[in-house]
mmCIF file of C-alpha atoms and ligand atoms in Angstrom:
data_model
loop_
_atom_site.group_PDB
_atom_site.id
_atom_site.type_symbol
_atom_site.label_atom_id
_atom_site.label_comp_id
_atom_site.label_asym_id
_atom_site.label_seq_id
_atom_site.Cartn_x
_atom_site.Cartn_y
_atom_site.Cartn_z
ATOM 1 C CA MET A 21 1.083 6.665 18.196
ATOM 2 C CA GLN A 22 -2.156 5.424 16.690
ATOM 3 C CA ASN A 23 -0.622 2.012 15.995
ATOM 4 C CA GLU A 24 -1.133 -0.627 18.639
ATOM 5 C CA ASN A 25 2.160 -2.418 17.880
ATOM 6 C CA PRO A 26 5.007 -1.619 20.247
ATOM 7 C CA MET A 27 7.624 0.781 18.971
ATOM 8 C CA LYS A 28 10.783 -1.243 18.409
ATOM 9 C CA THR A 29 14.079 0.527 19.005
ATOM 10 C CA LEU A 30 17.763 -0.430 19.097
ATOM 11 C CA GLU A 31 17.272 -1.625 22.660
ATOM 12 C CA ASP A 32 15.118 -4.508 21.439
ATOM 13 C CA PHE A 33 18.055 -6.115 19.621
ATOM 14 C CA ASN A 34 21.493 -7.481 20.299
ATOM 15 C CA PHE A 35 23.647 -6.428 17.353
ATOM 16 C CA LYS A 36 26.686 -8.570 18.239
ATOM 17 C CA ASN A 37 27.940 -10.156 14.998
ATOM 18 C CA LYS A 38 24.881 -8.781 13.178
ATOM 19 C CA LYS A 39 24.890 -6.534 10.145
ATOM 20 C CA ALA A 40 22.529 -3.587 10.459
ATOM 21 C CA ILE A 41 21.354 -1.968 7.258
ATOM 22 C CA ILE A 42 20.589 1.583 8.291
ATOM 23 C CA ARG A 43 18.648 4.186 6.294
ATOM 24 C CA VAL A 44 20.306 7.444 7.270
ATOM 25 C CA ASP A 45 19.742 10.935 5.923
ATOM 26 C CA PHE A 46 23.142 12.002 4.580
ATOM 27 C CA ASN A 47 21.611 14.436 2.110
ATOM 28 C CA VAL A 48 24.149 17.088 3.118
ATOM 29 C CA PRO A 49 25.122 20.318 1.355
ATOM 30 C CA LEU A 50 28.391 20.243 -0.649
ATOM 31 C CA ASN A 51 30.468 23.147 -1.971
ATOM 32 C CA ASN A 52 32.006 23.399 -5.457
ATOM 33 C CA GLU A 53 34.913 21.234 -4.333
ATOM 34 C CA PHE A 54 32.460 18.585 -3.133
ATOM 35 C CA GLN A 55 33.268 19.177 0.534
ATOM 36 C CA VAL A 56 30.521 18.878 3.135
ATOM 37 C CA THR A 57 29.620 22.383 4.337
ATOM 38 C CA ASP A 58 27.218 21.321 7.116
ATOM 39 C CA ALA A 59 27.633 17.906 8.762
ATOM 40 C CA THR A 60 24.607 18.244 11.093
ATOM 41 C CA ARG A 61 22.786 15.323 9.471
ATOM 42 C CA ILE A 62 25.821 13.051 9.737
ATOM 43 C CA GLN A 63 26.235 13.997 13.406
ATOM 44 C CA ALA A 64 22.546 13.247 13.963
ATOM 45 C CA ALA A 65 23.058 9.638 12.836
ATOM 46 C CA LYS A 66 26.115 9.071 15.047
ATOM 47 C CA SER A 67 24.213 7.925 18.120
ATOM 48 C CA THR A 68 22.630 4.970 16.291
ATOM 49 C CA ILE A 69 25.792 3.942 14.432
ATOM 50 C CA SER A 70 27.990 4.142 17.545
ATOM 51 C CA ALA A 71 25.515 2.123 19.624
ATOM 52 C CA ILE A 72 25.496 -0.716 17.080
ATOM 53 C CA LEU A 73 29.285 -0.717 16.678
ATOM 54 C CA ALA A 74 29.758 -0.711 20.461
ATOM 55 C CA GLN A 75 27.721 -3.931 20.691
ATOM 56 C CA GLY A 76 29.977 -5.635 18.151
ATOM 57 C CA GLY A 77 27.687 -5.190 15.169
ATOM 58 C CA SER A 78 28.554 -3.726 11.771
ATOM 59 C CA CYS A 79 26.764 -0.926 9.929
ATOM 60 C CA VAL A 80 25.765 -0.729 6.275
ATOM 61 C CA LEU A 81 24.698 2.865 5.653
ATOM 62 C CA MET A 82 22.367 3.839 2.823
ATOM 63 C CA SER A 83 21.202 7.331 1.875
ATOM 64 C CA HIS A 84 20.251 9.567 -0.999
ATOM 65 C CA LEU A 85 22.130 12.737 -1.933
ATOM 66 C CA GLY A 86 20.439 15.436 -3.983
ATOM 67 C CA ARG A 87 18.280 14.758 -7.018
ATOM 68 C CA PRO A 88 20.447 12.945 -9.576
ATOM 69 C CA LYS A 89 19.124 11.752 -12.918
ATOM 70 C CA GLY A 90 20.697 8.296 -13.109
ATOM 71 C CA PHE A 91 24.393 8.050 -12.235
ATOM 72 C CA GLN A 92 26.029 11.479 -11.881
ATOM 73 C CA GLU A 93 29.477 11.701 -10.338
ATOM 74 C CA ALA A 94 28.577 15.052 -8.719
ATOM 75 C CA PHE A 95 26.025 13.254 -6.517
ATOM 76 C CA SER A 96 28.268 10.364 -5.478
ATOM 77 C CA LEU A 97 28.305 9.650 -1.757
ATOM 78 C CA GLN A 98 32.029 8.973 -2.138
ATOM 79 C CA HIS A 99 32.445 12.742 -1.661
ATOM 80 C CA ILE A 100 31.258 12.541 1.934
ATOM 81 C CA VAL A 101 33.276 9.524 3.141
ATOM 82 C CA THR A 102 35.943 11.657 4.840
ATOM 83 C CA SER A 103 33.316 13.705 6.667
ATOM 84 C CA VAL A 104 31.542 10.566 7.869
ATOM 85 C CA GLU A 105 34.894 9.210 9.085
ATOM 86 C CA GLU A 106 35.584 12.468 10.944
ATOM 87 C CA VAL A 107 32.207 12.452 12.655
ATOM 88 C CA LEU A 108 32.251 8.753 13.562
ATOM 89 C CA GLY A 109 35.947 8.662 14.426
ATOM 90 C CA CYS A 110 36.535 5.430 12.509
ATOM 91 C CA LYS A 111 37.332 4.179 9.024
ATOM 92 C CA VAL A 112 34.383 4.026 6.610
ATOM 93 C CA LYS A 113 34.465 1.670 3.621
ATOM 94 C CA PHE A 114 32.681 2.682 0.434
ATOM 95 C CA VAL A 115 31.136 0.636 -2.375
ATOM 96 C CA LYS A 116 30.246 2.148 -5.749
ATOM 97 C CA ASP A 117 26.776 0.634 -5.900
ATOM 98 C CA CYS A 118 23.891 0.142 -3.514
ATOM 99 C CA ILE A 119 22.657 -3.229 -4.812
ATOM 100 C CA GLY A 120 24.077 -6.206 -6.710
ATOM 101 C CA ALA A 121 27.207 -8.340 -6.587
ATOM 102 C CA ASN A 122 29.679 -5.592 -5.627
ATOM 103 C CA ALA A 123 27.542 -4.359 -2.764
ATOM 104 C CA GLU A 124 26.815 -7.899 -1.551
ATOM 105 C CA ASP A 125 30.507 -8.754 -1.699
ATOM 106 C CA ALA A 126 31.440 -5.653 0.298
ATOM 107 C CA VAL A 127 28.855 -6.547 2.942
ATOM 108 C CA ALA A 128 30.102 -10.162 3.097
ATOM 109 C CA HIS A 129 33.590 -8.848 3.896
ATOM 110 C CA LEU A 130 32.402 -6.459 6.582
ATOM 111 C CA ALA A 131 33.729 -7.443 10.012
ATOM 112 C CA PRO A 132 32.074 -6.624 13.368
ATOM 113 C CA GLY A 133 32.787 -3.010 14.299
ATOM 114 C CA GLU A 134 33.150 -1.900 10.660
ATOM 115 C CA VAL A 135 31.119 0.641 8.675
ATOM 116 C CA LEU A 136 30.258 0.494 4.975
ATOM 117 C CA LEU A 137 28.639 3.333 3.037
ATOM 118 C CA LEU A 138 26.659 2.400 -0.071
ATOM 119 C CA GLU A 139 26.490 4.586 -3.195
ATOM 120 C CA ASN A 140 23.605 7.060 -3.637
ATOM 121 C CA LEU A 141 20.265 5.219 -3.645
ATOM 122 C CA ARG A 142 18.746 7.694 -6.078
ATOM 123 C CA PHE A 143 21.101 6.643 -8.880
ATOM 124 C CA TYR A 144 18.310 4.093 -9.354
ATOM 125 C CA GLU A 145 14.886 5.525 -10.119
ATOM 126 C CA GLU A 146 13.479 2.409 -8.429
ATOM 127 C CA GLU A 147 14.337 4.034 -5.082
ATOM 128 C CA LYS A 148 11.805 6.857 -5.418
ATOM 129 C CA ASN A 149 9.314 4.579 -7.176
ATOM 130 C CA GLY A 150 9.275 2.298 -4.144
ATOM 131 C CA ASP A 151 10.130 -0.653 -6.398
ATOM 132 C CA VAL A 152 9.655 -3.977 -4.603
ATOM 133 C CA ALA A 153 12.370 -5.935 -6.464
ATOM 134 C CA PHE A 154 14.900 -3.150 -5.794
ATOM 135 C CA SER A 155 13.863 -3.087 -2.127
ATOM 136 C CA GLU A 156 14.412 -6.835 -1.905
ATOM 137 C CA LYS A 157 17.937 -6.421 -3.315
ATOM 138 C CA LEU A 158 18.660 -3.767 -0.682
ATOM 139 C CA SER A 159 17.322 -6.059 2.010
ATOM 140 C CA LYS A 160 20.024 -8.651 1.223
ATOM 141 C CA LEU A 161 22.614 -6.252 2.630
ATOM 142 C CA GLY A 162 21.751 -6.617 6.308
ATOM 143 C CA ASP A 163 20.280 -8.833 9.034
ATOM 144 C CA ILE A 164 18.377 -6.053 10.811
ATOM 145 C CA TYR A 165 16.815 -3.007 9.146
ATOM 146 C CA VAL A 166 17.122 0.251 11.072
ATOM 147 C CA ASN A 167 15.355 3.398 9.889
ATOM 148 C CA ASP A 168 17.001 6.538 11.261
ATOM 149 C CA ALA A 169 15.996 9.018 8.552
ATOM 150 C CA PHE A 170 13.128 11.207 9.765
ATOM 151 C CA GLY A 171 13.548 13.669 6.886
ATOM 152 C CA THR A 172 12.379 11.036 4.380
ATOM 153 C CA ALA A 173 9.961 9.088 6.626
ATOM 154 C CA HIS A 174 6.974 10.699 4.853
ATOM 155 C CA ARG A 175 8.044 9.139 1.543
ATOM 156 C CA ALA A 176 7.104 5.574 0.578
ATOM 157 C CA HIS A 177 10.456 5.014 -1.104
ATOM 158 C CA ALA A 178 12.243 1.655 -1.397
ATOM 159 C CA SER A 179 14.813 2.288 1.352
ATOM 160 C CA THR A 180 12.507 4.181 3.711
ATOM 161 C CA THR A 181 9.384 2.011 3.594
ATOM 162 C CA ILE A 182 9.116 -0.872 1.132
ATOM 163 C CA ILE A 183 12.311 -2.602 2.306
ATOM 164 C CA ALA A 184 10.795 -3.106 5.791
ATOM 165 C CA GLN A 185 8.508 -5.881 4.561
ATOM 166 C CA PHE A 186 11.545 -8.121 4.005
ATOM 167 C CA PHE A 187 12.568 -8.014 7.656
ATOM 168 C CA GLU A 188 9.395 -9.155 9.420
ATOM 169 C CA GLN A 189 10.408 -8.805 13.091
ATOM 170 C CA ASN A 190 14.003 -7.694 12.457
ATOM 171 C CA LYS A 191 13.391 -3.997 12.017
ATOM 172 C CA CYS A 192 13.433 -0.999 14.306
ATOM 173 C CA PHE A 193 13.757 2.752 14.668
ATOM 174 C CA GLY A 194 17.182 4.281 15.149
ATOM 175 C CA ASN A 195 17.803 6.648 18.054
ATOM 176 C CA LEU A 196 17.194 9.798 15.998
ATOM 177 C CA LEU A 197 13.904 8.683 14.509
ATOM 178 C CA ALA A 198 12.725 7.349 17.874
ATOM 179 C CA ARG A 199 13.473 10.722 19.477
ATOM 180 C CA GLU A 200 11.603 12.576 16.733
ATOM 181 C CA ILE A 201 8.533 10.377 17.219
ATOM 182 C CA GLU A 202 8.666 10.711 21.007
ATOM 183 C CA SER A 203 9.011 14.513 20.824
ATOM 184 C CA ILE A 204 6.018 14.962 18.555
ATOM 185 C CA ASP A 205 4.047 12.473 20.621
ATOM 186 C CA LYS A 206 4.901 14.498 23.722
ATOM 187 C CA VAL A 207 3.294 17.529 22.115
ATOM 188 C CA LEU A 208 0.302 15.952 20.407
ATOM 189 C CA ASN A 209 -0.718 13.109 22.703
ATOM 190 C CA ASN A 210 1.140 13.045 25.997
ATOM 191 C CA SER A 211 1.471 16.712 26.740
ATOM 192 C CA GLU A 212 1.571 18.546 30.012
ATOM 193 C CA LYS A 213 -1.022 21.345 29.964
ATOM 194 C CA PRO A 214 -1.385 24.139 29.058
ATOM 195 C CA VAL A 215 -0.275 23.326 25.509
ATOM 196 C CA LEU A 216 0.671 26.091 23.074
ATOM 197 C CA ALA A 217 1.228 25.920 19.327
ATOM 198 C CA ILE A 218 2.885 28.852 17.608
ATOM 199 C CA LEU A 219 2.329 28.909 13.878
ATOM 200 C CA GLY A 220 4.018 31.547 11.787
ATOM 201 C CA GLY A 221 5.452 31.788 8.316
ATOM 202 C CA ALA A 222 4.137 33.100 5.077
ATOM 203 C CA LYS A 223 0.939 31.316 4.191
ATOM 204 C CA VAL A 224 -2.219 30.050 5.866
ATOM 205 C CA SER A 225 -2.751 27.655 2.961
ATOM 206 C CA SER A 226 0.376 25.612 3.769
ATOM 207 C CA LYS A 227 -0.642 25.191 7.422
ATOM 208 C CA ILE A 228 -4.415 24.668 7.287
ATOM 209 C CA THR A 229 -4.376 20.929 7.903
ATOM 210 C CA VAL A 230 -1.902 21.425 10.750
ATOM 211 C CA ILE A 231 -4.134 24.058 12.364
ATOM 212 C CA GLU A 232 -7.231 21.901 12.022
ATOM 213 C CA ASN A 233 -5.498 18.884 13.562
ATOM 214 C CA ILE A 234 -3.905 20.694 16.477
ATOM 215 C CA LEU A 235 -7.038 22.585 17.528
ATOM 216 C CA ASP A 236 -8.030 19.400 19.342
ATOM 217 C CA LYS A 237 -4.680 19.197 21.118
ATOM 218 C CA VAL A 238 -3.835 22.715 22.285
ATOM 219 C CA ASP A 239 -5.093 25.282 24.798
ATOM 220 C CA HIS A 240 -3.441 28.271 23.134
ATOM 221 C CA LEU A 241 -2.636 29.060 19.515
ATOM 222 C CA ILE A 242 -0.417 31.938 18.446
ATOM 223 C CA ILE A 243 -0.825 32.859 14.795
ATOM 224 C CA GLY A 244 2.041 35.072 13.666
ATOM 225 C CA GLY A 245 4.064 36.112 10.644
ATOM 226 C CA GLY A 246 2.632 36.690 7.202
ATOM 227 C CA MET A 247 -0.313 34.368 7.736
ATOM 228 C CA SER A 248 -1.759 36.517 10.503
ATOM 229 C CA PHE A 249 -2.836 39.175 7.959
ATOM 230 C CA THR A 250 -5.393 36.867 6.364
ATOM 231 C CA PHE A 251 -7.000 36.551 9.818
ATOM 232 C CA VAL A 252 -6.810 40.302 10.461
ATOM 233 C CA LYS A 253 -8.336 41.276 7.103
ATOM 234 C CA ALA A 254 -11.049 38.613 7.461
ATOM 235 C CA GLN A 255 -12.090 40.310 10.710
ATOM 236 C CA GLY A 256 -12.270 43.735 9.087
ATOM 237 C CA GLY A 257 -8.774 45.100 9.801
ATOM 238 C CA LYS A 258 -6.841 47.284 7.338
ATOM 239 C CA ILE A 259 -3.623 45.510 6.387
ATOM 240 C CA GLY A 260 -2.226 47.826 3.676
ATOM 241 C CA ASN A 261 0.156 45.942 1.376
ATOM 242 C CA SER A 262 0.788 43.073 3.806
ATOM 243 C CA ILE A 263 0.708 39.579 2.319
ATOM 244 C CA CYS A 264 -2.735 38.035 2.413
ATOM 245 C CA GLU A 265 -4.579 35.104 0.874
ATOM 246 C CA ASP A 266 -7.996 36.583 0.092
ATOM 247 C CA ASP A 267 -9.381 33.198 -0.889
ATOM 248 C CA LYS A 268 -8.560 31.868 2.576
ATOM 249 C CA MET A 269 -10.336 34.588 4.575
ATOM 250 C CA GLU A 270 -13.509 32.598 5.017
ATOM 251 C CA LEU A 271 -11.476 29.651 6.178
ATOM 252 C CA ALA A 272 -9.659 31.899 8.655
ATOM 253 C CA LEU A 273 -13.014 32.905 10.175
ATOM 254 C CA GLU A 274 -14.059 29.264 10.289
ATOM 255 C CA ILE A 275 -10.827 28.362 12.118
ATOM 256 C CA LEU A 276 -11.495 31.117 14.682
ATOM 257 C CA LYS A 277 -15.026 29.811 15.147
ATOM 258 C CA GLN A 278 -13.816 26.231 15.602
ATOM 259 C CA ALA A 279 -11.152 27.375 18.059
ATOM 260 C CA LYS A 280 -13.756 29.186 20.139
ATOM 261 C CA ALA A 281 -16.027 26.143 20.163
ATOM 262 C CA LYS A 282 -13.120 23.965 21.310
ATOM 263 C CA GLY A 283 -12.028 26.399 24.018
ATOM 264 C CA VAL A 284 -8.717 27.249 22.325
ATOM 265 C CA GLU A 285 -7.465 30.791 22.965
ATOM 266 C CA VAL A 286 -6.156 32.278 19.719
ATOM 267 C CA HIS A 287 -3.539 35.047 19.931
ATOM 268 C CA ILE A 288 -2.875 37.218 16.897
ATOM 269 C CA PRO A 289 -0.314 40.088 16.860
ATOM 270 C CA VAL A 290 -1.792 43.418 17.988
ATOM 271 C CA ASP A 291 0.904 45.576 16.437
ATOM 272 C CA VAL A 292 3.497 45.232 13.691
ATOM 273 C CA ILE A 293 6.715 46.638 12.356
ATOM 274 C CA ALA A 294 5.502 48.006 9.027
ATOM 275 C CA ALA A 295 7.866 48.733 6.123
ATOM 276 C CA ASP A 296 7.364 50.860 3.011
ATOM 277 C CA ASP A 297 9.394 48.404 0.939
ATOM 278 C CA PHE A 298 10.245 44.695 1.154
ATOM 279 C CA SER A 299 13.904 45.412 1.843
ATOM 280 C CA ASN A 300 16.182 45.469 4.860
ATOM 281 C CA ASP A 301 16.716 49.230 4.669
ATOM 282 C CA ALA A 302 13.107 50.234 4.077
ATOM 283 C CA ASN A 303 11.571 52.989 6.233
ATOM 284 C CA THR A 304 9.671 51.446 9.138
ATOM 285 C CA GLN A 305 7.090 52.394 11.728
ATOM 286 C CA ILE A 306 5.193 50.600 14.489
ATOM 287 C CA LEU A 307 1.497 50.342 13.709
ATOM 288 C CA ASP A 308 -1.681 48.803 15.110
ATOM 289 C CA ILE A 309 -2.153 45.604 13.079
ATOM 290 C CA ASN A 310 -5.675 46.695 12.123
ATOM 291 C CA GLU A 311 -4.568 50.068 10.814
ATOM 292 C CA ILE A 312 -1.845 49.594 8.230
ATOM 293 C CA PRO A 313 -2.211 52.190 5.462
ATOM 294 C CA ASP A 314 -1.705 51.425 1.769
ATOM 295 C CA GLY A 315 1.954 51.575 0.785
ATOM 296 C CA TRP A 316 3.015 49.855 4.039
ATOM 297 C CA GLU A 317 3.266 46.170 4.843
ATOM 298 C CA GLY A 318 3.599 44.296 8.126
ATOM 299 C CA VAL A 319 6.951 42.498 8.198
ATOM 300 C CA ASP A 320 7.466 41.657 11.876
ATOM 301 C CA ALA A 321 5.648 41.443 15.215
ATOM 302 C CA GLY A 322 5.570 44.778 17.067
ATOM 303 C CA PRO A 323 6.674 45.387 20.706
ATOM 304 C CA LYS A 324 3.214 44.942 22.273
ATOM 305 C CA SER A 325 2.739 41.638 20.419
ATOM 306 C CA ARG A 326 6.117 40.400 21.607
ATOM 307 C CA GLU A 327 5.169 41.182 25.217
ATOM 308 C CA LYS A 328 1.785 39.549 24.821
ATOM 309 C CA PHE A 329 3.311 36.404 23.324
ATOM 310 C CA ASP A 330 5.935 36.296 26.079
ATOM 311 C CA VAL A 331 3.155 36.068 28.682
ATOM 312 C CA VAL A 332 1.356 33.286 26.791
ATOM 313 C CA VAL A 333 4.562 31.296 26.178
ATOM 314 C CA ASN A 334 5.551 31.502 29.835
ATOM 315 C CA LYS A 335 2.305 30.188 31.168
ATOM 316 C CA CYS A 336 2.440 27.069 28.987
ATOM 317 C CA LYS A 337 4.093 23.746 29.817
ATOM 318 C CA THR A 338 4.259 22.324 26.287
ATOM 319 C CA ILE A 339 5.259 24.509 23.353
ATOM 320 C CA LEU A 340 5.364 23.740 19.653
ATOM 321 C CA TRP A 341 6.889 26.324 17.337
ATOM 322 C CA ASN A 342 6.590 26.215 13.571
ATOM 323 C CA GLY A 343 7.221 29.263 11.406
ATOM 324 C CA PRO A 344 8.863 32.657 12.030
ATOM 325 C CA LEU A 345 7.012 35.745 13.300
ATOM 326 C CA GLY A 346 8.445 37.977 10.599
ATOM 327 C CA VAL A 347 10.742 38.196 7.617
ATOM 328 C CA PHE A 348 13.631 36.971 9.781
ATOM 329 C CA GLU A 349 15.996 36.604 6.812
ATOM 330 C CA MET A 350 16.299 40.406 6.855
ATOM 331 C CA GLU A 351 18.094 41.632 9.971
ATOM 332 C CA SER A 352 15.744 44.598 10.428
ATOM 333 C CA PHE A 353 12.708 42.308 10.635
ATOM 334 C CA ALA A 354 14.146 39.475 12.738
ATOM 335 C CA GLY A 355 13.368 41.074 16.124
ATOM 336 C CA GLY A 356 9.983 39.412 16.684
ATOM 337 C CA THR A 357 11.327 35.948 15.898
ATOM 338 C CA ILE A 358 14.346 36.521 18.171
ATOM 339 C CA ALA A 359 12.105 37.799 20.999
ATOM 340 C CA LEU A 360 9.967 34.684 20.689
ATOM 341 C CA GLY A 361 13.129 32.555 20.853
ATOM 342 C CA HIS A 362 14.052 34.290 24.146
ATOM 343 C CA SER A 363 10.534 33.706 25.524
ATOM 344 C CA ILE A 364 10.695 29.996 24.666
ATOM 345 C CA ASP A 365 14.202 29.757 26.118
ATOM 346 C CA LYS A 366 12.897 31.216 29.403
ATOM 347 C CA ALA A 367 9.878 28.899 29.492
ATOM 348 C CA THR A 368 12.100 25.874 28.755
ATOM 349 C CA LYS A 369 14.442 26.822 31.608
ATOM 350 C CA ASN A 370 11.360 26.917 33.836
ATOM 351 C CA GLY A 371 10.449 23.353 32.914
ATOM 352 C CA ALA A 372 8.350 23.583 29.748
ATOM 353 C CA PHE A 373 8.901 21.097 26.917
ATOM 354 C CA SER A 374 9.590 22.980 23.687
ATOM 355 C CA LEU A 375 9.703 21.489 20.212
ATOM 356 C CA VAL A 376 10.768 23.471 17.163
ATOM 357 C CA GLY A 377 10.261 22.030 13.742
ATOM 358 C CA GLY A 378 9.271 22.345 10.150
ATOM 359 C CA GLY A 379 11.480 24.272 7.761
ATOM 360 C CA ASP A 380 12.158 27.922 8.384
ATOM 361 C CA SER A 381 11.771 27.978 12.151
ATOM 362 C CA VAL A 382 14.622 25.462 12.370
ATOM 363 C CA ALA A 383 16.794 27.772 10.252
ATOM 364 C CA ALA A 384 15.781 30.666 12.522
ATOM 365 C CA VAL A 385 16.580 28.932 15.833
ATOM 366 C CA LYS A 386 19.950 27.835 14.475
ATOM 367 C CA GLN A 387 20.771 31.275 13.078
ATOM 368 C CA PHE A 388 19.909 33.057 16.327
ATOM 369 C CA GLY A 389 21.532 30.520 18.662
ATOM 370 C CA PHE A 390 18.418 28.977 20.233
ATOM 371 C CA ALA A 391 18.961 25.413 18.982
ATOM 372 C CA GLU A 392 20.634 24.365 22.265
ATOM 373 C CA LYS A 393 18.092 26.214 24.385
ATOM 374 C CA VAL A 394 14.867 24.514 23.325
ATOM 375 C CA SER A 395 14.024 20.929 24.309
ATOM 376 C CA TYR A 396 14.178 19.509 20.798
ATOM 377 C CA VAL A 397 14.774 20.722 17.247
ATOM 378 C CA SER A 398 13.265 18.413 14.656
ATOM 379 C CA THR A 399 15.405 17.289 11.698
ATOM 380 C CA GLY A 400 12.493 16.824 9.315
ATOM 381 C CA GLY A 401 10.620 19.666 7.619
ATOM 382 C CA GLY A 402 7.926 18.028 5.498
ATOM 383 C CA ALA A 403 7.874 14.903 7.680
ATOM 384 C CA MET A 404 7.281 16.971 10.811
ATOM 385 C CA LEU A 405 4.448 18.944 9.193
ATOM 386 C CA GLU A 406 2.751 15.751 8.026
ATOM 387 C CA MET A 407 2.909 14.323 11.559
ATOM 388 C CA LEU A 408 1.408 17.532 12.911
ATOM 389 C CA GLU A 409 -1.336 17.135 10.328
ATOM 390 C CA GLY A 410 -2.172 13.856 12.060
ATOM 391 C CA LYS A 411 -0.887 11.594 9.281
ATOM 392 C CA THR A 412 0.892 8.324 9.969
ATOM 393 C CA LEU A 413 4.076 8.453 7.946
ATOM 394 C CA PRO A 414 4.738 5.445 5.664
ATOM 395 C CA GLY A 415 8.324 5.039 6.911
ATOM 396 C CA ILE A 416 7.091 4.862 10.501
ATOM 397 C CA GLU A 417 4.126 2.631 9.760
ATOM 398 C CA ALA A 418 6.378 0.147 7.910
ATOM 399 C CA ILE A 419 8.381 -0.471 11.082
ATOM 400 C CA LEU A 420 5.296 -0.775 13.260
ATOM 401 C CA LYS A 421 3.610 -3.329 10.962
HETATM 402 P P1 AMP B 501 6.877 29.079 6.001
HETATM 403 O O1 AMP B 501 7.807 28.354 5.076
HETATM 404 O O2 AMP B 501 5.450 29.019 5.619
HETATM 405 O O3 AMP B 501 7.129 28.723 7.446
HETATM 406 O O4 AMP B 501 7.227 30.617 5.835
HETATM 407 C C1 AMP B 501 8.467 31.142 6.165
HETATM 408 C C2 AMP B 501 8.623 32.456 5.475
HETATM 409 O O5 AMP B 501 7.633 33.343 5.905
HETATM 410 C C3 AMP B 501 9.946 33.124 5.748
HETATM 411 O O6 AMP B 501 10.703 33.154 4.571
HETATM 412 C C4 AMP B 501 9.549 34.530 6.184
HETATM 413 O O7 AMP B 501 10.331 35.532 5.571
HETATM 414 C C5 AMP B 501 8.130 34.636 5.712
HETATM 415 N N1 AMP B 501 7.357 35.643 6.466
HETATM 416 C C6 AMP B 501 7.135 35.682 7.779
HETATM 417 N N2 AMP B 501 6.430 36.778 8.102
HETATM 418 C C7 AMP B 501 6.199 37.470 6.970
HETATM 419 C C8 AMP B 501 5.524 38.680 6.651
HETATM 420 N N3 AMP B 501 4.965 39.402 7.594
HETATM 421 N N4 AMP B 501 5.496 39.066 5.371
HETATM 422 C C9 AMP B 501 6.082 38.313 4.406
HETATM 423 N N5 AMP B 501 6.703 37.139 4.637
HETATM 424 C C10 AMP B 501 6.786 36.727 5.901
#
């Protein structure tokens, strides 16, 4: 971390008879009957909550759910109480507000070892506005502030950032957030060499700042997926109907130049699975990436590219993966992304540290069963990308201050 202040975690406090107000990320998907369809985010918060309860503390949980406009029953966190109880294995109390007399009363009656869930923070627009008076009201609901929500750590909202100023020394990272920070730090600052970053996905434009920041940190860079075609075309290749950002071609050349100057080896696919339609049952053929005729578009890494990437992945000791190598949502074009997952699995088994994060690659590793095989899967999409861009996230900075 750039900050010189020590990183405070749960271990720096004794929670016995203390009330912890914890910002969790319980923004979970619900079905039409308001049942939780994926409890991953609740499970991710369990480690922090259980640790505090085990010490004889109590937990006041606060989160947002969806994007309500004022109070809307459909977005009430009451819907998730049963799921939270199932995951934690204990009773969870609920209060129909997140500030004010009712909330304060519920907290006052909370005994050691008990859990209270507050109503959706975003029923108040002050939450997203980072309102100071609202933050102060939230701060009355606990003795120690714990931030365990990485997914919202890049937002300067009341519960994620502004509230921290009311706790002076009594604030820390929860276990999940601490692990996220450590994992990214292990890749960006304390990495074992050689270090590899794999950037895929659709667009160069959404990853430029990430690329620029990590060029100083890595030895190898794999550029795959849709964004590789901007690099190929910029160097004179024929890419047919493949996706390309023409206005970013100059930048692509500049990135290659910078990489060379910094001694970073850049690896771009050499062949592709090309399709004559953007559909799962399109006709396909394997083509040299520089020779894709009109009417065909590159939708996945070809066999030679997969082999080449396997060699690079397996000679590296630190691996960061963000973005798929192809249109993995369609079964016919998922092969390159799956092959890369196998390569990273192998490297991890041989001792490499592998971090997967940022949006679609997380969906891909989960879908193809690699989530348990890599060293760490990040829970934050936008937050992870901003950290890779070299930014200090407001939610993290607020704890370190
Ligand atoms: P991103 O959110 O930037 O990581 O991009 C992820 C998206 O990139 C996924 O939806 C993929 O389907 C898409 N993608 C990856 N490779 C290609 C490609 N060759 N052509 C079109 N889209 C692609």
